[in-house]
Amino acid sequence: MAGRFFARVCVKSINPATGQVVAEYAEHAAEGVEAILASNKSAQSCWRGHRLDERAAFLRRAADILEAETPRLAGL
């Protein structure tokens, strides 16, 4: 979070039907989780500082980007 990487180990999610790796997730040590939670709390405080109309505009823009990128994202 906040541009920092805390993971020491990656956990693989495997499709039991095919044996293929579906995704890899970072596994975090306790100190990494604490730092991530602190970062999230800081981001939430920043978000709360914006007016409702600003937050709504941001979410609409995010939705527009996701919609525009749907074909590319669907291929991942």
Coordinates of C-alpha atoms in Angstrom, one line a residue:
M1 CA 0.0 0.0 0.0
A2 CA 1.0 3.6 -0.6
G3 CA 3.6 2.4 -3.1
R4 CA 5.3 -0.1 -0.7
F5 CA 5.5 -3.8 -1.1
F6 CA 5.4 -5.9 2.1
A7 CA 4.8 -9.5 0.8
R8 CA 7.5 -12.1 1.5
V9 CA 5.7 -15.1 0.0
C10 CA 3.2 -15.5 -2.8
V11 CA 0.3 -17.9 -2.4
K12 CA -0.9 -19.5 -5.6
S13 CA -4.6 -20.2 -6.3
I14 CA -4.9 -23.3 -8.4
N15 CA -7.9 -24.5 -10.4
P16 CA -8.4 -28.1 -9.1
A17 CA -10.0 -29.2 -12.3
T18 CA -7.1 -28.2 -14.5
G19 CA -4.2 -27.7 -12.2
Q20 CA -3.6 -24.3 -13.7
V21 CA -2.5 -21.3 -11.5
V22 CA -5.5 -18.9 -11.6
A23 CA -3.9 -16.1 -9.6
E24 CA -1.1 -15.3 -7.1
Y25 CA -1.7 -13.4 -3.9
A26 CA 0.8 -11.8 -1.6
E27 CA 1.0 -13.3 1.9
H28 CA 1.9 -10.8 4.5
A29 CA 3.6 -11.0 7.9
A30 CA 1.9 -9.3 10.8
E31 CA 4.0 -6.1 10.6
G32 CA 3.1 -5.8 6.9
V33 CA -0.6 -6.1 7.7
E34 CA -0.3 -3.4 10.4
A35 CA 1.4 -1.1 7.9
I36 CA -1.2 -1.8 5.2
L37 CA -4.0 -1.0 7.7
A38 CA -2.4 2.2 8.7
S39 CA -2.0 3.2 5.1
N40 CA -5.6 2.4 4.4
K41 CA -6.7 4.5 7.4
S42 CA -4.7 7.4 6.1
A43 CA -6.3 7.1 2.6
Q44 CA -9.8 7.0 4.1
S45 CA -9.1 10.2 6.0
C46 CA -8.1 11.9 2.8
W47 CA -11.2 10.5 1.0
R48 CA -13.4 11.8 3.9
G49 CA -12.0 15.2 3.4
H50 CA -13.6 15.5 -0.1
R51 CA -17.1 16.8 -0.6
L52 CA -19.8 14.3 -1.6
D53 CA -20.0 15.7 -5.1
E54 CA -16.3 15.3 -5.6
R55 CA -16.4 11.7 -4.4
A56 CA -19.3 11.0 -6.7
A57 CA -17.5 12.5 -9.7
F58 CA -14.4 10.4 -8.9
L59 CA -16.5 7.2 -8.8
R60 CA -18.3 8.1 -12.0
R61 CA -14.9 8.6 -13.7
A62 CA -13.6 5.3 -12.3
A63 CA -16.8 3.6 -13.7
D64 CA -16.2 5.2 -17.1
I65 CA -12.6 4.0 -17.2
L66 CA -13.7 0.5 -16.2
E67 CA -16.4 0.5 -18.9
A68 CA -14.0 1.6 -21.5
E69 CA -11.4 -1.0 -20.5
T70 CA -13.9 -3.9 -20.2
P71 CA -12.8 -5.7 -23.4
R72 CA -9.1 -5.6 -22.3
L73 CA -9.9 -6.5 -18.7
A74 CA -12.2 -9.4 -19.8
G75 CA -9.2 -10.9 -21.6
L76 CA -7.1 -11.1 -18.4

